[in-house]
Amino acid sequence: MNNKRKRFALAMAACLSVTTILSSNISFAATTASTEDPAWTTWLQKRSHAVEKLAPSQGDTFRDLRFLKKVLKGKRVVMLGESSHGAAEFNSSKARLIQYLHEELDYDVIAFESGLVETAAADLHAGQATPLNTMQNAIYGIWHTKETLPLFEYLKKEKSGKDPLTLAGFDMQPQGNYQEFLKKWFESVNPAMAEKAYQTETRFLQTYATETDVERFRAEKGSMINDYKELLKFVRDNKRALSSRYPKHPKLITITEYALQDRIHTIDHILEKYILFSKYMQEEKYEEAQKALDEASVLRDQAMAKHLTWLAEKLYPNKKIIVWAHNIHIRKANTKTVNPYRASVPTMGQLLPHRLKNKSYVVGLYMNRGVSALNNREPAPVRYPHPEGNLESILEKAGHTNLFVDLLRQGNKPGTKWMYTERQALDWGMWDEKLVPREQYDGILFIDETHMPSYIDNQTKSLKSAPSVRSASGVEPWVHGSIWGHR
């Protein structure tokens, strides 16, 4: 294992400070810097769009976003990325974008990089629960911020209207509250099955979060699968009684059946890779740990691609969908990127079926300067100024403080050559990676300055806030405590 990847593994395991990480040689900027053609700046000054507001507000006319009607023509799915999970302005600007897309362009589903079942359960009560409660029950803690909260206030308001916004998720990773929902739901039909559902889901969560004994997992795997099969049979045998508890939500049984089948698939095909990763990290076998993490990452993104496809084609076949996720998950050809700290594995955007890719518009979000937060909420200062030729260096000369640039409809001309050639860009504002912008994104939202989010802690004591050996693993458990993470 080379020294860079070993240092990365050590950092993940120990949750070292950002200063410690930055003190190592994490840049290859000096080897790839290039000159910039003045034609690029001229083109950007004429063709990029100024984004004047970065947060939702009362009476917003969205004047600065109206260009999106033409840009998104014919696109059923809009994917909103982010180079960091911890940038306040990313959260607020996406909350505003979603409001515009729903009100003006009829996008009716917001699908988060969060648990498929947890978001569905939270959506059932989003019209009655407080926005804060819905946010904390639905999405990962990395987005439990004051900047994200207005989206959930808007969600609640729209639930009482004729055109409600639907909350969804597409991740296979658990968050720690689904067992409570199942128990309350099943209790009125069969208290014994309600308790079984609670214990089965709790066992799954504990295995996912803390297990490092692979042999013990293999010995118990069959009984875990059988427990979920029994729950699945109960749901199928009691559809009418269970549906009567939520008469306004006819899709709930379909979602539950799919979710329980996904738990079975995760136990059977994915969970062991995460356990192996934690085992090898404890044993300081970093090469084996990296291999297990790469394999787990691919399996996770395969699952997310499958879930998003199911949402789009089976659950909501006639609705337009917005996706909220990290850049790495949504971009179109991650295997063509180069990053010295992780393998360039295929991710969700690349794994989607072509029929869905063709209907999608992928937006990468990047920042110019400032600071964001790592998944463990440590500050991550953006490396600034940028070497000439970097994506950020090119975009900051466009003449707008915050801007959107469409890549999809641009031919390869002197003014656009920068988007057709390999550039360096900063992941999380800190780590260099190489990519061809137009190969990965259809558009870029570029924010001049970012800040740490204002986090809202969840005071509810549950497994969601329990310590986890995977909290520093880079595999993004529900506690989301990793420094770098595989997003």
Short mmCIF file of C-alpha atoms in Angstrom, two decimals:
data_model
loop_
_atom_site.label_atom_id
_atom_site.label_comp_id
_atom_site.label_asym_id
_atom_site.label_seq_id
_atom_site.Cartn_x
_atom_site.Cartn_y
_atom_site.Cartn_z
CA MET A 1 0.00 0.00 0.00
CA ASN A 2 1.50 3.37 -0.96
CA ASN A 3 2.23 5.96 1.71
CA LYS A 4 -0.54 8.34 0.65
CA ARG A 5 -3.29 5.75 0.99
CA LYS A 6 -1.83 4.46 4.24
CA ARG A 7 -1.87 7.99 5.68
CA PHE A 8 -5.48 8.32 4.48
CA ALA A 9 -6.45 5.08 6.23
CA LEU A 10 -4.74 6.17 9.42
CA ALA A 11 -6.53 9.51 9.29
CA MET A 12 -9.89 7.81 8.90
CA ALA A 13 -9.19 5.46 11.77
CA ALA A 14 -7.96 8.06 14.22
CA CYS A 15 -10.13 11.06 13.21
CA LEU A 16 -7.03 13.24 13.05
CA SER A 17 -7.38 16.99 12.86
CA VAL A 18 -7.56 18.77 9.53
CA THR A 19 -4.21 20.38 10.28
CA THR A 20 -2.63 16.96 10.56
CA ILE A 21 -4.10 15.82 7.29
CA LEU A 22 -3.07 18.97 5.48
CA SER A 23 0.49 18.63 6.70
CA SER A 24 0.96 15.59 4.46
CA ASN A 25 1.56 15.84 0.74
CA ILE A 26 -2.00 15.84 -0.55
CA SER A 27 -1.60 17.94 -3.69
CA PHE A 28 -0.41 17.21 -7.18
CA ALA A 29 -1.29 20.72 -8.32
CA ALA A 30 2.27 21.61 -9.28
CA THR A 31 2.37 18.83 -11.84
CA THR A 32 -0.85 19.73 -13.60
CA ALA A 33 -1.19 23.51 -13.52
CA SER A 34 -1.73 25.06 -16.94
CA THR A 35 -2.22 28.45 -18.47
CA GLU A 36 -5.69 29.81 -19.03
CA ASP A 37 -6.93 31.07 -22.38
CA PRO A 38 -8.49 34.56 -22.15
CA ALA A 39 -11.23 33.23 -24.44
CA TRP A 40 -12.45 31.07 -21.54
CA THR A 41 -12.99 34.12 -19.35
CA THR A 42 -14.70 36.01 -22.16
CA TRP A 43 -17.06 33.11 -22.80
CA LEU A 44 -17.89 32.68 -19.10
CA GLN A 45 -18.57 36.38 -18.62
CA LYS A 46 -21.10 36.23 -21.46
CA ARG A 47 -22.64 32.79 -20.96
CA SER A 48 -22.64 32.01 -17.25
CA HIS A 49 -25.63 33.00 -15.13
CA ALA A 50 -25.39 35.07 -11.97
CA VAL A 51 -27.13 33.49 -8.98
CA GLU A 52 -28.15 36.45 -6.88
CA LYS A 53 -29.60 34.71 -3.82
CA LEU A 54 -28.35 31.68 -1.93
CA ALA A 55 -31.19 31.11 0.54
CA PRO A 56 -34.99 30.84 0.44
CA SER A 57 -36.91 33.98 1.32
CA GLN A 58 -40.50 35.17 1.55
CA GLY A 59 -41.83 36.56 -1.71
CA ASP A 60 -38.92 35.26 -3.77
CA THR A 61 -39.65 35.72 -7.49
CA PHE A 62 -36.71 33.50 -8.52
CA ARG A 63 -35.81 36.00 -11.22
CA ASP A 64 -32.20 34.85 -11.23
CA LEU A 65 -33.16 31.19 -11.70
CA ARG A 66 -35.53 31.53 -14.64
CA PHE A 67 -32.83 30.49 -17.09
CA LEU A 68 -33.21 26.96 -15.70
CA LYS A 69 -36.53 26.52 -17.50
CA LYS A 70 -34.67 26.37 -20.79
CA VAL A 71 -31.62 24.53 -19.42
CA LEU A 72 -33.76 21.74 -17.91
CA LYS A 73 -36.17 21.34 -20.82
CA GLY A 74 -36.86 17.65 -21.37
CA LYS A 75 -35.09 16.56 -18.15
CA ARG A 76 -37.14 14.55 -15.71
CA VAL A 77 -34.46 14.15 -13.04
CA VAL A 78 -32.27 16.96 -11.71
CA MET A 79 -29.30 15.84 -9.61
CA LEU A 80 -27.87 18.42 -7.23
CA GLY A 81 -24.40 17.52 -6.00
CA GLU A 82 -21.96 19.03 -3.54
CA SER A 83 -18.20 18.81 -3.20
CA SER A 84 -18.61 18.88 0.59
CA HIS A 85 -21.39 17.66 2.86
CA GLY A 86 -20.59 20.52 5.23
CA ALA A 87 -21.03 23.84 3.41
CA ALA A 88 -23.76 26.14 4.70
CA GLU A 89 -24.22 27.82 1.33
CA PHE A 90 -24.59 24.47 -0.45
CA ASN A 91 -27.44 23.58 1.88
CA SER A 92 -29.22 26.91 1.59
CA SER A 93 -28.79 27.27 -2.17
CA LYS A 94 -30.12 23.77 -2.77
CA ALA A 95 -33.09 24.43 -0.49
CA ARG A 96 -33.89 27.47 -2.64
CA LEU A 97 -33.33 25.60 -5.90
CA ILE A 98 -35.70 22.84 -4.80
CA GLN A 99 -38.40 25.38 -3.96
CA TYR A 100 -38.02 26.92 -7.42
CA LEU A 101 -38.02 23.57 -9.19
CA HIS A 102 -41.17 22.52 -7.35
CA GLU A 103 -43.11 25.77 -7.69
CA GLU A 104 -42.15 26.72 -11.23
CA LEU A 105 -41.04 23.55 -13.05
CA ASP A 106 -43.25 20.89 -11.41
CA TYR A 107 -40.59 18.71 -9.80
CA ASP A 108 -42.57 16.94 -7.09
CA VAL A 109 -40.15 14.48 -5.41
CA ILE A 110 -36.98 15.33 -3.49
CA ALA A 111 -34.80 12.23 -3.07
CA PHE A 112 -31.94 12.46 -0.58
CA GLU A 113 -28.75 10.49 -0.21
CA SER A 114 -30.31 9.08 2.96
CA GLY A 115 -32.11 5.93 4.03
CA LEU A 116 -34.86 4.83 1.67
CA VAL A 117 -37.13 3.62 4.46
CA GLU A 118 -36.41 6.40 6.95
CA THR A 119 -37.27 9.15 4.49
CA ALA A 120 -40.46 7.36 3.45
CA ALA A 121 -41.53 6.97 7.08
CA ALA A 122 -40.78 10.63 7.82
CA ASP A 123 -42.75 11.74 4.77
CA LEU A 124 -45.89 10.07 6.14
CA HIS A 125 -45.95 12.52 9.04
CA ALA A 126 -44.35 15.56 7.39
CA GLY A 127 -47.68 17.40 7.26
CA GLN A 128 -48.21 17.11 11.03
CA ALA A 129 -44.74 16.84 12.57
CA THR A 130 -42.52 19.84 13.14
CA PRO A 131 -40.12 20.55 10.26
CA LEU A 132 -37.22 19.93 12.63
CA ASN A 133 -38.56 16.52 13.62
CA THR A 134 -39.10 15.55 9.99
CA MET A 135 -35.59 16.64 9.04
CA GLN A 136 -33.97 14.75 11.91
CA ASN A 137 -35.97 11.58 11.25
CA ALA A 138 -35.49 11.63 7.50
CA ILE A 139 -31.93 12.56 6.56
CA TYR A 140 -28.39 12.00 7.80
CA GLY A 141 -27.04 14.20 10.58
CA ILE A 142 -24.59 15.95 8.27
CA TRP A 143 -27.57 17.97 6.95
CA HIS A 144 -29.23 18.68 10.30
CA THR A 145 -28.55 22.38 9.96
CA LYS A 146 -30.33 25.71 10.15
CA GLU A 147 -29.58 26.17 6.46
CA THR A 148 -31.39 22.96 5.49
CA LEU A 149 -34.36 23.47 7.82
CA PRO A 150 -36.23 25.93 5.51
CA LEU A 151 -36.61 23.11 2.99
CA PHE A 152 -38.51 21.08 5.57
CA GLU A 153 -40.58 24.10 6.56
CA TYR A 154 -41.51 24.42 2.90
CA LEU A 155 -42.20 20.67 2.71
CA LYS A 156 -44.69 20.91 5.58
CA LYS A 157 -46.42 23.93 4.06
CA GLU A 158 -46.80 22.22 0.71
CA LYS A 159 -48.26 19.04 2.26
CA SER A 160 -51.53 20.89 2.76
CA GLY A 161 -51.70 22.07 -0.84
CA LYS A 162 -52.87 20.51 -4.08
CA ASP A 163 -49.34 19.83 -5.30
CA PRO A 164 -47.35 18.50 -2.32
CA LEU A 165 -43.62 17.89 -2.39
CA THR A 166 -42.79 14.25 -1.62
CA LEU A 167 -39.75 13.29 0.45
CA ALA A 168 -37.80 10.18 -0.58
CA GLY A 169 -34.39 8.55 -0.13
CA PHE A 170 -32.27 6.08 -2.06
CA ASP A 171 -29.46 4.98 0.27
CA MET A 172 -29.14 1.47 1.74
CA GLN A 173 -27.39 2.65 4.91
CA PRO A 174 -29.55 2.67 8.05
CA GLN A 175 -30.07 5.72 10.23
CA GLY A 176 -31.36 4.22 13.46
CA ASN A 177 -35.06 5.07 13.72
CA TYR A 178 -36.92 2.70 11.38
CA GLN A 179 -37.40 0.11 14.13
CA GLU A 180 -39.51 2.59 16.09
CA PHE A 181 -41.75 3.28 13.11
CA LEU A 182 -42.28 -0.42 12.38
CA LYS A 183 -43.11 -1.19 16.00
CA LYS A 184 -45.75 1.54 16.25
CA TRP A 185 -47.25 0.60 12.89
CA PHE A 186 -47.43 -3.16 13.46
CA GLU A 187 -48.58 -2.92 17.09
CA SER A 188 -52.26 -2.41 16.35
CA VAL A 189 -52.30 -5.46 14.07
CA ASN A 190 -50.00 -7.88 15.91
CA PRO A 191 -48.06 -6.80 19.02
CA ALA A 192 -45.79 -9.84 18.83
CA MET A 193 -44.76 -9.00 15.27
CA ALA A 194 -44.31 -5.40 16.29
CA GLU A 195 -41.76 -6.45 18.89
CA LYS A 196 -40.11 -8.79 16.41
CA ALA A 197 -39.79 -5.96 13.89
CA TYR A 198 -38.20 -3.73 16.53
CA GLN A 199 -35.70 -6.38 17.61
CA THR A 200 -34.88 -7.45 14.03
CA GLU A 201 -34.16 -3.93 12.86
CA THR A 202 -32.20 -3.13 16.03
CA ARG A 203 -30.06 -6.23 15.48
CA PHE A 204 -29.38 -5.14 11.90
CA LEU A 205 -28.38 -1.66 13.07
CA GLN A 206 -26.05 -2.97 15.74
CA THR A 207 -24.42 -5.37 13.29
CA TYR A 208 -23.94 -2.62 10.75
CA ALA A 209 -22.61 -0.15 13.29
CA THR A 210 -20.38 -2.17 15.59
CA GLU A 211 -19.68 -5.69 14.35
CA THR A 212 -16.05 -6.60 13.60
CA ASP A 213 -16.24 -10.40 14.02
CA VAL A 214 -16.75 -11.76 10.51
CA GLU A 215 -17.14 -15.37 11.61
CA ARG A 216 -19.85 -14.45 14.10
CA PHE A 217 -21.68 -12.48 11.41
CA ARG A 218 -21.50 -15.41 9.01
CA ALA A 219 -22.91 -17.70 11.69
CA GLU A 220 -25.82 -15.33 12.41
CA LYS A 221 -26.46 -14.17 8.85
CA GLY A 222 -29.00 -16.86 8.06
CA SER A 223 -31.17 -16.15 11.09
CA MET A 224 -31.08 -12.40 10.35
CA ILE A 225 -32.31 -13.05 6.82
CA ASN A 226 -35.02 -15.41 8.07
CA ASP A 227 -36.27 -12.77 10.51
CA TYR A 228 -36.69 -10.26 7.68
CA LYS A 229 -38.39 -12.88 5.52
CA GLU A 230 -40.87 -13.45 8.33
CA LEU A 231 -41.55 -9.71 8.55
CA LEU A 232 -42.00 -9.56 4.79
CA LYS A 233 -44.54 -12.40 4.94
CA PHE A 234 -46.39 -10.63 7.74
CA VAL A 235 -46.68 -7.46 5.65
CA ARG A 236 -47.92 -9.37 2.61
CA ASP A 237 -50.43 -11.37 4.66
CA ASN A 238 -51.81 -8.28 6.41
CA LYS A 239 -51.86 -5.66 3.68
CA ARG A 240 -55.43 -4.56 4.30
CA ALA A 241 -55.08 -4.17 8.07
CA LEU A 242 -51.73 -2.40 7.80
CA SER A 243 -52.93 -0.12 5.00
CA SER A 244 -55.89 0.97 7.13
CA ARG A 245 -53.47 2.68 9.51
CA TYR A 246 -52.33 5.04 6.72
CA PRO A 247 -55.28 5.28 4.31
CA LYS A 248 -53.91 8.39 2.61
CA HIS A 249 -50.65 6.65 1.71
CA PRO A 250 -51.41 3.80 -0.70
CA LYS A 251 -47.76 3.35 -1.67
CA LEU A 252 -46.65 2.48 1.88
CA ILE A 253 -47.07 -1.28 1.54
CA THR A 254 -45.10 -1.28 -1.74
CA ILE A 255 -42.32 0.75 -0.12
CA THR A 256 -42.22 -1.53 2.92
CA GLU A 257 -42.03 -4.72 0.86
CA TYR A 258 -39.21 -3.25 -1.22
CA ALA A 259 -37.39 -2.02 1.89
CA LEU A 260 -37.52 -5.37 3.69
CA GLN A 261 -36.24 -7.10 0.56
CA ASP A 262 -33.42 -4.56 0.47
CA ARG A 263 -32.49 -5.37 4.07
CA ILE A 264 -32.23 -9.04 3.06
CA HIS A 265 -30.05 -8.12 0.07
CA THR A 266 -27.81 -5.91 2.24
CA ILE A 267 -27.27 -8.68 4.80
CA ASP A 268 -26.66 -11.27 2.12
CA HIS A 269 -24.39 -9.31 -0.22
CA ILE A 270 -23.08 -6.05 1.29
CA LEU A 271 -22.79 -6.07 5.07
CA GLU A 272 -19.78 -8.36 5.27
CA LYS A 273 -17.63 -5.87 3.32
CA TYR A 274 -18.27 -3.16 5.91
CA ILE A 275 -17.49 -5.58 8.74
CA LEU A 276 -14.27 -6.63 7.03
CA PHE A 277 -13.25 -3.01 6.63
CA SER A 278 -13.66 -2.35 10.36
CA LYS A 279 -11.88 -5.59 11.23
CA TYR A 280 -8.87 -4.76 9.06
CA MET A 281 -8.71 -1.19 10.34
CA GLN A 282 -8.57 -2.47 13.92
CA GLU A 283 -5.79 -4.85 12.92
CA GLU A 284 -3.94 -2.06 11.04
CA LYS A 285 -4.08 -4.07 7.82
CA TYR A 286 -4.55 -1.02 5.66
CA GLU A 287 -4.23 -2.56 2.22
CA GLU A 288 -6.92 -5.13 3.03
CA ALA A 289 -9.05 -2.39 4.62
CA GLN A 290 -8.83 -0.25 1.50
CA LYS A 291 -9.82 -3.19 -0.69
CA ALA A 292 -12.85 -3.94 1.50
CA LEU A 293 -13.85 -0.26 1.52
CA ASP A 294 -13.62 -0.02 -2.27
CA GLU A 295 -15.74 -3.15 -2.65
CA ALA A 296 -18.30 -1.88 -0.13
CA SER A 297 -18.43 1.48 -1.89
CA VAL A 298 -19.22 -0.10 -5.25
CA LEU A 299 -21.94 -2.27 -3.70
CA ARG A 300 -23.45 0.74 -1.96
CA ASP A 301 -23.57 2.78 -5.17
CA GLN A 302 -25.03 -0.17 -7.06
CA ALA A 303 -27.78 -0.30 -4.45
CA MET A 304 -28.37 3.46 -4.69
CA ALA A 305 -28.59 3.27 -8.49
CA LYS A 306 -31.10 0.44 -8.17
CA HIS A 307 -33.16 2.36 -5.59
CA LEU A 308 -33.20 5.62 -7.55
CA THR A 309 -34.25 3.74 -10.68
CA TRP A 310 -37.03 2.05 -8.71
CA LEU A 311 -38.22 5.40 -7.35
CA ALA A 312 -38.25 6.95 -10.81
CA GLU A 313 -39.73 4.07 -12.79
CA LYS A 314 -41.87 2.12 -10.35
CA LEU A 315 -42.89 4.24 -7.38
CA TYR A 316 -43.16 7.66 -9.02
CA PRO A 317 -43.20 6.93 -12.78
CA ASN A 318 -45.10 10.10 -13.67
CA LYS A 319 -43.29 12.55 -11.41
CA LYS A 320 -40.23 14.73 -11.91
CA ILE A 321 -37.52 14.12 -9.33
CA ILE A 322 -34.78 16.15 -7.64
CA VAL A 323 -31.77 14.30 -6.20
CA TRP A 324 -29.60 15.60 -3.33
CA ALA A 325 -26.23 13.85 -2.96
CA HIS A 326 -22.47 14.29 -3.01
CA ASN A 327 -20.82 15.07 -6.35
CA ILE A 328 -19.10 11.71 -6.36
CA HIS A 329 -22.41 9.82 -6.33
CA ILE A 330 -24.17 11.75 -9.07
CA ARG A 331 -21.44 12.38 -11.60
CA LYS A 332 -21.57 10.50 -14.83
CA ALA A 333 -18.21 8.73 -15.14
CA ASN A 334 -16.40 8.53 -11.82
CA THR A 335 -14.09 5.81 -13.16
CA LYS A 336 -12.53 8.49 -15.38
CA THR A 337 -11.56 10.70 -12.43
CA VAL A 338 -8.20 10.53 -10.67
CA ASN A 339 -7.77 11.00 -6.92
CA PRO A 340 -4.67 9.81 -5.03
CA TYR A 341 -6.69 8.99 -1.91
CA ARG A 342 -9.35 6.66 -3.24
CA ALA A 343 -10.02 4.25 -6.05
CA SER A 344 -11.94 5.60 -9.03
CA VAL A 345 -14.81 3.16 -8.60
CA PRO A 346 -18.10 3.31 -10.50
CA THR A 347 -20.70 5.31 -8.59
CA MET A 348 -24.46 5.78 -8.78
CA GLY A 349 -24.59 8.25 -11.65
CA GLN A 350 -22.48 6.00 -13.84
CA LEU A 351 -24.45 2.90 -12.85
CA LEU A 352 -27.91 4.21 -13.70
CA PRO A 353 -29.59 2.73 -16.79
CA HIS A 354 -29.06 4.79 -19.93
CA ARG A 355 -32.79 5.43 -20.27
CA LEU A 356 -32.69 7.32 -16.96
CA LYS A 357 -29.35 9.00 -17.63
CA ASN A 358 -30.77 10.47 -20.82
CA LYS A 359 -33.57 12.10 -18.82
CA SER A 360 -31.26 13.47 -16.13
CA TYR A 361 -29.38 16.73 -15.68
CA VAL A 362 -26.37 16.51 -13.34
CA VAL A 363 -25.23 19.61 -11.42
CA GLY A 364 -21.90 19.66 -9.58
CA LEU A 365 -21.49 22.17 -6.74
CA TYR A 366 -18.05 23.67 -6.03
CA MET A 367 -16.73 26.42 -3.77
CA ASN A 368 -14.09 29.04 -4.40
CA ARG A 369 -12.91 29.92 -0.89
CA GLY A 370 -13.91 29.87 2.75
CA VAL A 371 -14.43 26.83 4.92
CA SER A 372 -16.71 23.81 5.11
CA ALA A 373 -17.09 20.99 7.61
CA LEU A 374 -15.93 17.42 7.44
CA ASN A 375 -18.44 14.71 8.33
CA ASN A 376 -17.22 14.85 11.94
CA ARG A 377 -17.92 18.63 11.95
CA GLU A 378 -14.27 19.65 12.07
CA PRO A 379 -13.55 22.73 9.96
CA ALA A 380 -12.08 22.10 6.53
CA PRO A 381 -10.57 25.33 5.13
CA VAL A 382 -10.73 25.67 1.37
CA ARG A 383 -7.30 25.80 -0.23
CA TYR A 384 -7.05 29.23 -1.78
CA PRO A 385 -5.84 30.82 -4.04
CA HIS A 386 -6.11 28.22 -6.78
CA PRO A 387 -3.37 27.25 -9.24
CA GLU A 388 -3.93 28.59 -12.73
CA GLY A 389 -5.82 26.09 -14.84
CA ASN A 390 -7.79 24.63 -11.94
CA LEU A 391 -11.56 24.51 -12.35
CA GLU A 392 -12.01 26.97 -9.49
CA SER A 393 -9.45 29.39 -10.91
CA ILE A 394 -11.27 29.43 -14.25
CA LEU A 395 -14.75 29.90 -12.79
CA GLU A 396 -13.82 32.67 -10.34
CA LYS A 397 -12.97 34.92 -13.31
CA ALA A 398 -16.52 34.77 -14.71
CA GLY A 399 -17.45 38.11 -13.18
CA HIS A 400 -20.25 36.85 -10.89
CA THR A 401 -20.00 36.25 -7.17
CA ASN A 402 -22.04 33.07 -7.46
CA LEU A 403 -22.83 31.53 -10.79
CA PHE A 404 -24.31 28.69 -12.77
CA VAL A 405 -22.79 27.50 -16.03
CA ASP A 406 -24.43 25.05 -18.39
CA LEU A 407 -22.03 22.52 -19.92
CA LEU A 408 -24.43 20.15 -21.63
CA ARG A 409 -25.42 22.32 -24.56
CA GLN A 410 -21.97 23.75 -25.30
CA GLY A 411 -19.87 22.62 -28.23
CA ASN A 412 -16.09 22.28 -28.08
CA LYS A 413 -14.95 25.75 -29.12
CA PRO A 414 -12.08 28.03 -28.08
CA GLY A 415 -14.16 29.59 -25.29
CA THR A 416 -15.33 26.23 -23.91
CA LYS A 417 -12.21 24.14 -24.33
CA TRP A 418 -11.65 24.23 -20.56
CA MET A 419 -14.72 22.06 -19.97
CA TYR A 420 -13.57 19.48 -22.54
CA THR A 421 -10.06 19.04 -21.15
CA GLU A 422 -8.74 17.55 -17.91
CA ARG A 423 -8.83 19.98 -15.00
CA GLN A 424 -7.96 19.78 -11.37
CA ALA A 425 -10.79 20.48 -8.95
CA LEU A 426 -10.97 20.41 -5.17
CA ASP A 427 -12.99 17.74 -3.47
CA TRP A 428 -14.23 19.04 -0.11
CA GLY A 429 -12.25 22.19 -0.93
CA MET A 430 -9.10 20.37 0.15
CA TRP A 431 -8.18 17.34 -1.95
CA ASP A 432 -7.09 17.51 -5.56
CA GLU A 433 -8.74 15.35 -8.13
CA LYS A 434 -8.52 15.34 -11.90
CA LEU A 435 -11.55 15.27 -14.16
CA VAL A 436 -12.94 16.51 -17.44
CA PRO A 437 -15.82 18.76 -16.32
CA ARG A 438 -18.17 18.01 -19.21
CA GLU A 439 -17.64 14.24 -18.84
CA GLN A 440 -18.91 14.43 -15.27
CA TYR A 441 -21.51 17.20 -15.11
CA ASP A 442 -24.17 18.87 -17.23
CA GLY A 443 -23.90 22.07 -15.22
CA ILE A 444 -21.92 23.59 -12.35
CA LEU A 445 -23.13 25.82 -9.52
CA PHE A 446 -20.11 27.74 -8.24
CA ILE A 447 -20.30 29.43 -4.84
CA ASP A 448 -17.74 32.14 -4.12
CA GLU A 449 -17.46 31.72 -0.35
CA THR A 450 -18.73 29.01 2.00
CA HIS A 451 -19.00 28.76 5.77
CA MET A 452 -19.49 26.08 8.38
CA PRO A 453 -23.14 25.05 8.73
CA SER A 454 -25.10 25.91 11.88
CA TYR A 455 -25.76 22.40 13.16
CA ILE A 456 -28.88 21.45 15.08
CA ASP A 457 -28.20 18.56 17.42
CA ASN A 458 -30.70 15.76 17.77
CA GLN A 459 -31.49 15.42 21.44
CA THR A 460 -33.40 12.16 20.99
CA LYS A 461 -31.43 9.28 22.44
CA SER A 462 -31.42 6.42 19.98
CA LEU A 463 -29.06 4.31 17.95
CA LYS A 464 -28.80 7.25 15.62
CA SER A 465 -26.47 8.96 18.06
CA ALA A 466 -24.71 5.84 19.31
CA PRO A 467 -20.93 5.55 18.87
CA SER A 468 -19.92 3.40 15.93
CA VAL A 469 -16.68 1.84 14.80
CA ARG A 470 -17.82 2.81 11.35
CA SER A 471 -18.24 6.44 12.37
CA ALA A 472 -14.61 7.06 11.45
CA SER A 473 -14.49 4.54 8.67
CA GLY A 474 -15.29 6.59 5.63
CA VAL A 475 -18.35 4.50 4.81
CA GLU A 476 -20.91 7.01 5.91
CA PRO A 477 -23.03 5.37 8.60
CA TRP A 478 -26.10 7.15 9.91
CA VAL A 479 -23.96 9.00 12.47
CA HIS A 480 -21.80 10.29 9.61
CA GLY A 481 -18.70 10.78 11.67
CA SER A 482 -16.02 10.12 9.08
CA ILE A 483 -13.37 12.65 8.19
CA TRP A 484 -13.35 11.97 4.47
CA GLY A 485 -15.91 9.33 3.87
CA HIS A 486 -16.96 7.71 0.68
CA ARG A 487 -19.66 10.36 0.79
#
